[in-house]
Amino acid sequence: MPASKHERLRDAAIPWLLPTVILLGWQAAVSVGLVSNRFMPAPLDVARAGWEAGRTGELWTNLGVSTLRALAGFVVGGGIGFALGLANGLSRLSERLTDTSVQMVRNVPHLSLIPLVILWFGIGEEAKLFLVALGVFFPIYANTLHGIRSVDPGLVEMGRVYGMSRTELFTRVVLPGALPSIFVGLRYALGIMWLTLIVAETISASSGLGYMAMQAREFMLVNVVVLAILIYAALGKLADALTRQFERTCLAWNPAYRSA
Amino acid sequence: MLLDAVRREALPDDAVPRADARPAGSPPPAERAGRGIAVTVRDLHKSFDGHTVIEGLNLFLPAGGFTAVVGRSGCGKSTLLRLILGLETPTGGRIDLDGTAGSPRRSEPPKRIMFQEPRLLPWARVVDNVAVGLSGHGTRAERRERARAALGEVGLAEKAGQWPATLSGGQRQRVALARALVSRPGLLALDEPLGALDALTRIDMQDLIERIWQAQGFTALLVTHDVAEAVALADRILVVEAGRIALDLRVEVPRPRRRGDPDLARLEGRILDHLLGGSETPV
């Protein structure tokens, strides 16, 4: 059916329409001289900077370093948040013991700890890992806890009446029921992960994307600075797309997540 | 087609006469299967936070009978059912199943409940939802096999691979029925299971429940506020008022019962009068 194929193409193109228009307008504005090249390089300049950095390998090294840091921090912070969320969702005692403290710490902006973290860890890897882990911890913790809380008690009662063991009850009723909420936490956490890492790298690092941008600023290489910013946007989009795909596979039962 | 499924299911297991071939007016199928669990309730009390819900209730449910409990909301009928199922602990008195004190052993036929809502796991396929009724028995493949057979009994064999979200309300409740029956329970408690269904679907479900009950011979305990439903299905009706049994009636109308049967209508009227007026009609 040519009509439906055409429609599908159009559906895929629509989200990219606005970025393309902005890019073209930007290029035109710089070319015409509306915007000074010194403050805002043209997209073609940025592309050239990207090509250069890619050719020397500088871009890939920094990208790899940043990704590794982001993932390490995410695994540590997310893992602890998930575990504590589960524990507090399942055990009253655990919740009463820890939730108040967690809520207090949560209200401290984690980036405000940067001076302290530099004092503790210097500008080594631990500092970045600590900050990312701390930032990622809260959304995962809060949403895991909320997800477990909001599992339909009727289903839990059903599971119990039908003779499910505690493990079965957890894996077949509680965890799948909490999953949609956990995914919300996951997506929040991914955003915070990049944000934290870039800020940390911009302030104190000797490698990574944030460091690359800071170096470029020192030498007034505006196009490299803009390149770094665009890479953040692309990475954010990539992480979000992966989570969406993951969501769609895991939550296929839920009409709200089923792909059209 | 539904009936065929029931017959096939019924014959090999316990050489029961065909469900519809039973002579009209025969007593409840207590003696046939011998699989039903008898329930004895003695001087049962239950209160929540000092508020008494069940007050000195005595009751005997013979194995394989179909008993309906009706009453106004808040009369304690659902609590009675939950107590018998072991979902609540009594404040006083005792409940014996099959004469054995306390809860039955694992080897005995299980007791099952069907709730007002289907309570299906939305993230499990229909067949796996039914297999929940077999928790901890056999391998996964065996459970699925039996679950498929149970789905056939309720006429939903072709929906086995679907998500519950794609089914209609009536179909979901039939899946819940299959889940309750797949383990071949000795006692099936029905807690207003048809309350949320439309009138026609409800009649279909009533017929289905009656046929399966006749074929399998479990003890059925139906809690409902629909007196017509109680009268159509049960061979005994208990009217509960203020935590006690106020009225205990036998329904002597032969099966299969015709909707609109004058005897049933008279009985229904009598129960409704009792519930509404409170004016005691001699039993």
XYZ file of C-alpha atoms in Angstrom:
543
model
C 0.000 0.000 0.000
C 1.818 3.117 -1.217
C -0.361 5.438 0.845
C 0.532 3.815 4.164
C 4.208 3.677 3.236
C 4.100 7.333 2.419
C 2.381 8.019 5.696
C 4.951 6.068 7.640
C 7.734 8.054 6.033
C 5.980 11.262 6.926
C 5.458 10.104 10.517
C 9.164 9.336 10.828
C 10.156 12.674 9.339
C 7.914 14.957 11.391
C 9.963 14.976 14.635
C 13.077 15.968 12.654
C 11.404 18.815 10.828
C 11.952 21.431 13.514
C 15.658 20.640 14.144
C 16.301 20.787 10.390
C 14.598 24.158 10.024
C 16.550 25.568 12.958
C 19.808 24.263 11.507
C 19.112 25.801 8.107
C 18.062 29.125 9.624
C 21.148 29.152 11.778
C 23.428 28.491 8.813
C 21.710 31.226 6.832
C 21.938 33.726 9.699
C 25.680 33.202 10.055
C 26.336 33.181 6.307
C 24.497 36.430 5.795
C 26.404 37.985 8.687
C 23.418 38.427 10.954
C 25.312 36.638 13.722
C 29.016 37.032 14.324
C 31.097 33.970 13.641
C 33.048 34.658 16.809
C 30.079 34.017 19.070
C 28.108 31.500 17.098
C 29.843 29.379 14.469
C 27.869 28.166 11.472
C 26.696 24.553 11.499
C 29.194 23.784 8.739
C 32.036 25.063 10.943
C 30.812 22.841 13.743
C 30.680 19.893 11.386
C 34.231 20.669 10.299
C 35.345 20.781 13.940
C 33.651 17.439 14.488
C 35.383 15.965 11.476
C 38.777 17.244 12.696
C 38.291 15.964 16.228
C 37.097 12.639 14.885
C 40.090 12.330 12.554
C 42.653 12.942 15.295
C 40.791 10.516 17.554
C 40.462 13.147 20.268
C 36.678 13.071 20.003
C 36.397 9.302 20.381
C 38.751 9.130 23.346
C 36.820 11.816 25.184
C 33.486 10.345 24.240
C 34.599 6.916 25.442
C 35.914 8.282 28.730
C 32.696 10.191 29.392
C 30.472 7.259 28.491
C 32.386 4.944 30.765
C 32.107 7.393 33.653
C 28.413 7.911 33.036
C 27.683 4.194 32.938
C 29.802 3.388 35.972
C 28.089 6.079 38.020
C 24.725 4.994 36.722
C 25.244 1.348 37.613
C 26.478 2.148 41.113
C 23.902 4.824 41.960
C 21.044 3.173 40.118
C 21.849 -0.194 41.640
C 21.843 1.163 45.176
C 18.701 3.199 44.519
C 16.906 0.202 43.066
C 17.933 -2.071 45.929
C 16.946 0.436 48.591
C 13.693 1.209 46.786
C 12.836 -2.495 46.766
C 13.810 -2.931 50.395
C 11.763 0.054 51.531
C 8.824 -0.916 49.364
C 8.744 -4.424 50.786
C 9.715 -3.862 54.413
C 8.129 -1.373 56.776
C 11.094 -1.579 59.105
C 13.597 -0.780 56.381
C 11.489 2.141 55.271
C 11.122 3.608 58.739
C 14.819 3.194 59.264
C 16.056 4.914 56.111
C 13.363 6.897 54.321
C 13.564 10.044 56.454
C 17.315 10.276 55.991
C 17.033 9.681 52.264
C 14.414 12.396 51.934
C 16.631 14.849 53.773
C 19.656 14.147 51.612
C 17.468 14.293 48.524
C 16.716 17.944 49.100
C 20.377 18.891 48.949
C 21.236 19.766 45.324
C 23.874 17.180 44.609
C 25.907 19.553 42.456
C 26.374 21.789 45.483
C 28.611 19.056 46.821
C 31.193 19.614 44.088
C 33.586 21.681 46.253
C 33.400 19.073 48.986
C 33.838 16.252 46.512
C 36.930 17.898 45.038
C 38.360 18.184 48.536
C 37.656 14.505 49.178
C 38.597 12.940 45.893
C 40.553 15.582 43.977
C 39.690 15.622 40.324
C 40.108 11.859 39.804
C 37.549 9.380 38.580
C 36.045 8.848 42.038
C 34.751 12.385 42.144
C 32.781 11.984 38.921
C 31.546 8.546 39.823
C 30.381 9.770 43.214
C 28.470 12.721 41.798
C 26.803 10.759 39.016
C 25.880 7.934 41.375
C 24.395 10.395 43.851
C 22.394 12.165 41.154
C 21.065 8.955 39.643
C 20.225 7.370 42.975
C 17.206 9.501 43.888
C 14.953 9.202 40.845
C 15.523 5.445 40.722
C 14.938 5.073 44.451
C 11.816 7.212 44.585
C 10.182 5.654 41.540
C 10.990 2.079 42.524
C 9.475 2.721 45.934
C 6.438 4.383 44.413
C 6.038 1.562 41.899
C 5.989 -1.093 44.583
C 3.590 0.953 46.686
C 1.163 1.318 43.828
C 0.928 -2.382 42.961
C -2.746 -3.378 43.064
C -3.303 -4.972 46.505
C -6.078 -7.049 44.927
C -3.507 -8.781 42.755
C -1.242 -9.417 45.718
C -4.153 -10.926 47.636
C -5.040 -13.059 44.623
C -1.453 -14.305 44.418
C -1.473 -15.206 48.070
C -4.819 -17.029 47.904
C -3.632 -18.948 44.879
C -0.669 -20.255 46.829
C 2.219 -18.243 45.402
C 5.401 -18.382 47.452
C 6.972 -15.106 48.558
C 9.509 -15.269 45.750
C 6.828 -15.987 43.181
C 4.699 -13.186 44.542
C 7.627 -10.831 44.089
C 8.728 -11.894 40.619
C 5.277 -12.454 39.142
C 3.146 -9.776 40.798
C 5.078 -7.049 42.623
C 8.016 -6.450 40.285
C 6.055 -6.458 36.998
C 3.500 -4.181 38.634
C 6.194 -1.737 39.689
C 7.973 -1.791 36.335
C 6.170 1.101 34.585
C 7.074 3.396 37.460
C 10.649 2.096 37.564
C 11.001 3.007 33.902
C 9.917 6.563 34.620
C 12.712 6.716 37.181
C 15.135 5.259 34.678
C 14.455 7.973 32.141
C 14.772 10.734 34.694
C 17.978 9.196 35.929
C 19.505 9.081 32.450
C 18.928 12.805 32.050
C 20.468 13.560 35.414
C 23.359 11.248 34.618
C 24.512 13.320 31.628
C 23.837 16.601 33.331
C 25.885 15.709 36.380
C 28.731 14.277 34.393
C 29.065 17.263 32.090
C 28.999 19.720 34.953
C 31.566 17.702 36.861
C 33.804 17.367 33.829
C 33.517 21.041 33.019
C 34.603 22.043 36.482
C 37.234 19.477 37.239
C 38.610 16.957 34.820
C 41.535 16.236 32.544
C 39.602 14.258 29.956
C 36.068 13.736 28.718
C 33.582 15.752 26.726
C 33.159 18.462 29.336
C 36.922 18.850 29.517
C 37.098 19.068 25.729
C 34.606 21.919 25.742
C 36.482 23.753 28.496
C 39.783 23.409 26.647
C 38.173 24.772 23.493
C 36.907 27.793 25.407
C 40.458 28.540 26.578
C 41.535 28.732 22.931
C 38.379 30.492 21.750
C 37.413 27.522 19.552
C 33.709 28.317 19.641
C 32.892 25.674 17.082
C 34.303 22.907 19.330
C 32.281 24.241 22.269
C 29.126 24.104 20.186
C 30.131 20.671 18.919
C 30.318 19.393 22.484
C 26.890 20.814 23.258
C 25.379 19.154 20.212
C 26.928 15.842 21.213
C 25.219 16.131 24.606
C 21.915 16.577 22.821
C 22.558 13.540 20.638
C 23.604 11.385 23.596
C 20.524 12.407 25.544
C 18.321 11.530 22.614
C 20.093 8.191 22.166
C 19.669 7.224 25.816
C 16.005 8.162 25.684
C 15.399 6.187 22.496
C 17.061 3.087 23.954
C 14.944 3.300 27.102
C 11.806 3.708 25.050
C 12.623 0.618 23.053
C 13.360 -1.295 26.241
C 10.099 -0.053 27.731
C 8.162 -1.175 24.716
C 9.539 -4.711 24.937
C 9.107 -5.032 28.692
C 5.682 -3.430 28.885
C 4.154 -4.955 25.765
C 1.177 -6.052 27.864
C 0.257 -2.465 28.633
C -1.890 -0.844 25.938
C -0.365 2.541 26.810
C 3.106 1.407 25.726
C 2.234 -0.707 22.735
C 3.691 0.670 19.507
C 1.081 1.642 16.972
C -19.841 -26.112 22.177
C -19.336 -25.040 25.739
C -21.385 -27.932 26.936
C -19.330 -30.334 24.863
C -16.202 -29.094 26.531
C -17.725 -29.658 29.926
C -18.854 -33.175 29.063
C -15.495 -34.193 27.698
C -13.845 -32.811 30.749
C -16.248 -34.499 33.123
C -16.381 -38.026 31.792
C -12.900 -39.468 32.060
C -12.182 -38.048 35.463
C -15.132 -39.124 37.558
C -17.644 -41.168 35.648
C -20.377 -38.628 36.208
C -23.624 -38.803 34.315
C -23.673 -36.081 31.704
C -24.468 -32.758 33.190
C -27.731 -32.274 31.347
C -28.727 -35.936 31.514
C -29.275 -35.900 35.240
C -32.931 -36.589 36.075
C -34.714 -33.369 36.792
C -34.994 -32.530 40.436
C -32.253 -34.847 41.589
C -30.505 -33.759 44.770
C -27.298 -31.750 44.638
C -24.445 -33.826 43.296
C -22.872 -34.422 46.664
C -22.621 -38.162 46.242
C -21.267 -38.095 42.697
C -17.778 -36.809 42.737
C -16.852 -36.949 46.370
C -14.456 -34.084 45.641
C -16.377 -31.350 47.365
C -15.233 -30.019 50.709
C -17.827 -29.840 53.461
C -17.723 -26.735 55.622
C -18.757 -26.576 59.265
C -18.924 -23.216 61.001
C -19.479 -23.153 64.741
C -20.309 -20.076 66.791
C -18.301 -17.818 64.516
C -17.472 -14.287 65.654
C -15.610 -11.604 63.809
C -15.120 -7.966 64.667
C -12.980 -5.222 63.176
C -11.732 -2.603 65.642
C -14.469 -3.434 68.105
C -17.168 -3.315 65.432
C -18.904 -6.677 65.263
C -19.544 -8.037 61.790
C -20.299 -11.712 62.436
C -21.999 -12.638 65.667
C -22.352 -16.269 66.693
C -22.962 -17.741 63.284
C -23.512 -21.491 62.837
C -23.540 -23.149 59.473
C -23.033 -26.467 57.739
C -22.374 -26.658 54.016
C -22.574 -30.227 52.702
C -19.949 -31.334 50.197
C -20.927 -30.609 46.624
C -23.828 -28.291 47.426
C -24.491 -24.914 45.853
C -25.264 -22.348 48.525
C -25.947 -18.675 47.942
C -25.568 -16.032 50.624
C -27.586 -12.869 50.126
C -28.034 -9.792 52.237
C -27.786 -6.039 52.219
C -24.353 -4.476 51.855
C -22.497 -4.453 55.121
C -24.406 -7.424 56.531
C -21.230 -9.472 56.803
C -21.774 -11.852 53.886
C -18.459 -11.116 52.224
C -16.683 -11.327 55.555
C -18.234 -14.745 56.113
C -16.879 -15.909 52.781
C -13.427 -14.482 53.453
C -13.378 -16.181 56.849
C -14.258 -19.545 55.321
C -11.531 -19.084 52.716
C -9.007 -18.223 55.420
C -8.471 -14.689 54.145
C -9.467 -13.350 57.561
C -8.939 -14.893 60.972
C -12.016 -15.320 63.156
C -12.248 -13.422 66.427
C -14.001 -16.429 67.932
C -15.487 -19.783 67.030
C -14.162 -22.227 64.489
C -14.382 -23.201 60.867
C -13.757 -26.812 59.880
C -13.250 -27.879 56.315
C -14.167 -31.510 55.598
C -14.178 -32.209 59.316
C -10.439 -31.686 59.623
C -9.732 -28.851 61.988
C -7.828 -25.853 60.738
C -6.470 -25.451 57.266
C -6.459 -28.423 54.896
C -3.228 -30.159 53.913
C -1.636 -29.475 50.576
C -2.689 -32.798 49.114
C -6.399 -32.129 49.636
C -8.358 -30.477 46.854
C -7.704 -26.744 47.164
C -10.226 -24.043 47.915
C -10.479 -21.275 45.398
C -12.108 -17.883 45.190
C -13.398 -15.819 42.346
C -13.460 -12.103 43.106
C -15.787 -9.438 41.856
C -12.986 -8.124 39.644
C -11.137 -10.634 37.469
C -7.788 -9.769 39.112
C -5.804 -11.104 36.187
C -2.113 -10.280 35.945
C -2.066 -7.758 33.094
C 1.544 -8.675 32.226
C 0.882 -12.396 31.798
C -0.727 -14.010 28.764
C -4.180 -15.468 29.277
C -2.874 -19.037 29.471
C -0.253 -18.082 32.055
C -2.899 -16.306 34.095
C -4.878 -19.523 34.236
C -1.709 -21.439 35.120
C -1.428 -19.238 38.231
C -4.150 -21.500 39.610
C -1.619 -24.333 39.589
C 1.143 -22.493 41.455
C 3.815 -24.931 42.503
C 2.346 -28.001 40.772
C 4.156 -29.778 37.965
C 6.433 -28.343 35.318
C 5.712 -25.157 33.427
C 4.724 -27.139 30.338
C 2.309 -29.329 32.309
C 0.752 -26.296 33.914
C 0.254 -24.660 30.534
C -1.263 -27.831 29.153
C -3.831 -28.008 31.941
C -4.436 -24.271 31.704
C -5.245 -24.664 28.022
C -7.742 -27.412 28.836
C -9.390 -25.216 31.478
C -9.635 -22.365 28.985
C -11.409 -24.782 26.657
C -13.934 -25.493 29.407
C -14.893 -21.834 29.578
C -14.873 -21.519 25.778
C -11.791 -19.329 25.465
C -9.247 -21.777 24.053
C -8.425 -19.495 21.155
C -7.549 -16.579 23.476
C -4.728 -18.447 25.233
C -1.919 -16.348 23.760
C -3.518 -12.926 24.248
C -2.980 -10.215 26.826
C -5.855 -9.731 29.294
C -6.154 -6.100 28.182
C -7.499 -7.247 24.818
C -10.420 -9.200 26.329
C -13.906 -7.969 27.152
C -15.114 -7.807 30.746
C -17.061 -11.038 30.436
C -14.139 -12.846 28.838
C -11.811 -11.699 31.607
C -14.179 -13.043 34.207
C -14.293 -16.361 32.332
C -10.492 -16.479 32.422
C -10.718 -15.878 36.169
C -13.190 -18.769 36.377
C -10.803 -21.019 34.449
C -8.002 -19.997 36.813
C -10.173 -20.902 39.801
C -11.156 -24.269 38.325
C -7.889 -25.445 36.782
C -6.685 -26.905 40.072
C -9.972 -28.834 40.458
C -10.960 -27.184 43.727
C -13.073 -28.837 46.394
C -14.577 -25.505 47.382
C -15.216 -22.590 45.082
C -16.158 -19.314 46.692
C -17.707 -16.710 44.428
C -17.607 -13.198 45.831
C -20.145 -11.354 43.664
C -18.217 -12.458 40.604
C -20.791 -11.264 38.087
C -21.659 -7.935 39.658
C -19.766 -5.876 37.105
C -21.071 -7.628 34.000
C -23.938 -6.603 31.745
C -27.210 -8.475 32.103
C -26.859 -10.843 29.136
C -23.230 -11.723 29.813
C -24.235 -12.351 33.392
C -26.862 -14.888 32.370
C -24.321 -16.657 30.153
C -21.863 -16.789 33.026
C -24.516 -18.128 35.403
C -25.267 -20.967 32.998
C -21.570 -21.674 32.589
C -20.957 -21.772 36.328
C -23.955 -24.043 36.858
C -22.845 -26.493 34.168
C -19.278 -26.684 35.407
C -20.455 -27.098 38.982
C -22.707 -29.968 37.935
C -19.867 -31.590 36.030
C -17.169 -31.195 38.667
C -19.075 -31.514 41.903
C -17.208 -28.965 44.027
C -18.875 -27.196 46.909
C -19.999 -23.801 45.665
C -20.556 -20.802 47.897
C -21.895 -17.739 46.137
C -22.102 -14.349 47.795
C -24.328 -11.957 45.908
C -26.757 -9.115 46.361
C -28.630 -10.153 43.233
C -31.455 -12.262 44.610
C -32.518 -13.440 41.152
C -29.030 -14.801 40.595
C -29.043 -16.609 43.922
C -32.416 -18.142 43.169
C -31.388 -19.222 39.692
C -28.172 -20.935 40.754
C -28.335 -22.186 44.317
C -30.067 -25.135 45.915
C -29.964 -23.338 49.236
C -30.159 -19.668 50.058
C -28.998 -18.046 53.259
C -30.126 -14.537 54.087
C -27.621 -12.880 56.384
C -28.627 -9.987 58.594
C -26.505 -8.246 61.183
C -23.932 -11.027 61.236
C -26.427 -13.837 61.659
C -28.354 -16.141 59.376
C -31.866 -14.724 59.306
C -33.382 -17.036 56.732
C -32.354 -20.464 55.437
C -34.300 -21.566 52.371
C -34.079 -24.591 50.092
C -34.659 -24.055 46.405
C -36.571 -27.129 45.292
C -36.924 -26.087 41.672
C -35.488 -28.730 39.306
C -32.597 -28.025 36.959
C -32.134 -26.871 34.295
C -34.093 -23.926 35.601
C -36.019 -21.724 33.273
C -35.667 -17.991 33.666
C -38.991 -16.517 34.685
C -40.167 -19.740 36.333
C -43.071 -18.805 38.654
C -41.677 -20.835 41.557
C -38.361 -19.017 41.307
C -40.138 -15.686 41.021
C -42.193 -16.430 44.136
C -39.095 -17.365 46.078
C -37.288 -14.277 44.877
C -40.212 -12.116 45.932
C -40.240 -13.664 49.346
C -36.539 -13.043 49.912
C -36.796 -9.480 48.630
C -39.746 -8.817 50.917
C -37.692 -10.044 53.797
C -34.688 -7.923 52.839
C -36.666 -4.779 52.157
C -39.520 -4.879 54.595
C -37.940 -6.699 57.453
C -41.449 -8.081 58.043
C -40.776 -11.687 58.935
C -42.529 -14.136 56.666
C -42.856 -17.601 58.198
C -40.302 -19.977 56.752
